[in-house]
Amino acid sequence: MLFRSTGLGKTELKGKIDTVQRQGDYLIMYVDVTDPVKWRIRVALEFSDLMKVMSSMLKSAIIAFLLSPRQWRKKEPAHPGDF
């Protein structure tokens, strides 16, 4: 997973989702950043955020991405360019 932040300029962060846990009315997603720094980011998702993510997953382009045989191979994906 790649991250960018307007506060960090062009710096690109690499990381992965570690766990997701319920905490009250939120789902807390823990993301471990591994490069160029070692950070643990916490994201608090409320119900409306989760509904936005789920509705976005129903778009045809996203479904095609998920069903693409290329996505199931274990190799480094091509860089997305400027995102």
Short mmCIF file of C-alpha atoms in Angstrom, two decimals:
data_model
loop_
_atom_site.label_atom_id
_atom_site.label_comp_id
_atom_site.label_asym_id
_atom_site.label_seq_id
_atom_site.Cartn_x
_atom_site.Cartn_y
_atom_site.Cartn_z
CA MET A 1 0.00 0.00 0.00
CA LEU A 2 1.29 3.45 -0.87
CA PHE A 3 0.46 6.69 0.94
CA ARG A 4 0.99 10.34 0.14
CA SER A 5 0.24 13.39 2.23
CA THR A 6 0.08 17.02 1.20
CA GLY A 7 1.94 17.81 4.43
CA LEU A 8 4.91 15.66 3.36
CA GLY A 9 5.29 17.08 -0.15
CA LYS A 10 6.24 14.41 -2.71
CA THR A 11 7.27 11.91 -0.02
CA GLU A 12 5.75 8.50 -0.61
CA LEU A 13 5.15 6.09 2.28
CA LYS A 14 4.88 2.30 2.01
CA GLY A 15 2.89 0.25 4.48
CA LYS A 16 0.23 -2.36 5.08
CA ILE A 17 -2.99 -2.76 7.03
CA ASP A 18 -2.32 -4.70 10.21
CA THR A 19 -5.69 -5.05 11.95
CA VAL A 20 -9.17 -3.59 12.15
CA GLN A 21 -10.97 -3.54 15.50
CA ARG A 22 -14.27 -2.19 16.75
CA GLN A 23 -14.06 0.52 19.39
CA GLY A 24 -17.45 1.90 20.35
CA ASP A 25 -19.12 3.48 17.30
CA TYR A 26 -15.94 3.28 15.19
CA LEU A 27 -13.83 0.71 13.40
CA ILE A 28 -10.17 1.41 14.11
CA MET A 29 -7.84 0.42 11.28
CA TYR A 30 -4.16 0.07 12.21
CA VAL A 31 -1.70 0.69 9.38
CA ASP A 32 2.01 -0.09 9.76
CA VAL A 33 4.15 2.27 7.67
CA THR A 34 7.48 0.61 6.85
CA ASP A 35 9.30 2.98 4.50
CA PRO A 36 10.89 5.58 4.70
CA VAL A 37 9.89 5.71 8.39
CA LYS A 38 8.35 3.25 10.81
CA TRP A 39 5.02 4.65 11.92
CA ARG A 40 1.77 3.10 13.14
CA ILE A 41 -1.18 5.05 11.79
CA ARG A 42 -4.66 4.67 13.26
CA VAL A 43 -7.75 5.46 11.21
CA ALA A 44 -11.15 5.74 12.92
CA LEU A 45 -13.92 4.84 10.46
CA GLU A 46 -17.49 5.67 11.34
CA PHE A 47 -20.48 3.93 9.76
CA SER A 48 -20.91 6.50 6.96
CA ASP A 49 -17.21 6.10 6.01
CA LEU A 50 -17.62 2.35 5.77
CA MET A 51 -20.75 2.74 3.62
CA LYS A 52 -18.78 5.04 1.27
CA VAL A 53 -16.00 2.44 0.95
CA MET A 54 -18.50 -0.37 0.32
CA SER A 55 -20.49 1.60 -2.26
CA SER A 56 -17.26 2.53 -4.04
CA MET A 57 -16.38 -1.18 -4.26
CA LEU A 58 -19.53 -1.79 -6.32
CA LYS A 59 -18.26 0.27 -9.28
CA SER A 60 -17.58 -1.83 -12.38
CA ALA A 61 -13.93 -0.70 -12.63
CA ILE A 62 -13.26 -1.81 -9.05
CA ILE A 63 -15.00 -5.17 -9.53
CA ALA A 64 -12.98 -5.76 -12.72
CA PHE A 65 -9.78 -4.94 -10.78
CA LEU A 66 -10.69 -7.43 -8.04
CA LEU A 67 -11.53 -10.19 -10.52
CA SER A 68 -8.46 -9.65 -12.72
CA PRO A 69 -6.16 -12.71 -12.67
CA ARG A 70 -3.13 -10.38 -12.57
CA GLN A 71 -4.13 -9.20 -9.09
CA TRP A 72 -3.90 -12.70 -7.66
CA ARG A 73 -0.21 -13.18 -8.55
CA LYS A 74 2.35 -12.49 -5.86
CA LYS A 75 4.49 -9.79 -7.45
CA GLU A 76 5.20 -6.12 -6.93
CA PRO A 77 2.50 -4.05 -8.67
CA ALA A 78 3.45 -1.34 -11.15
CA HIS A 79 3.68 2.12 -9.60
CA PRO A 80 0.45 4.12 -10.14
CA GLY A 81 2.29 7.30 -11.10
CA ASP A 82 1.19 10.61 -9.60
CA PHE A 83 -1.73 9.96 -7.27
#
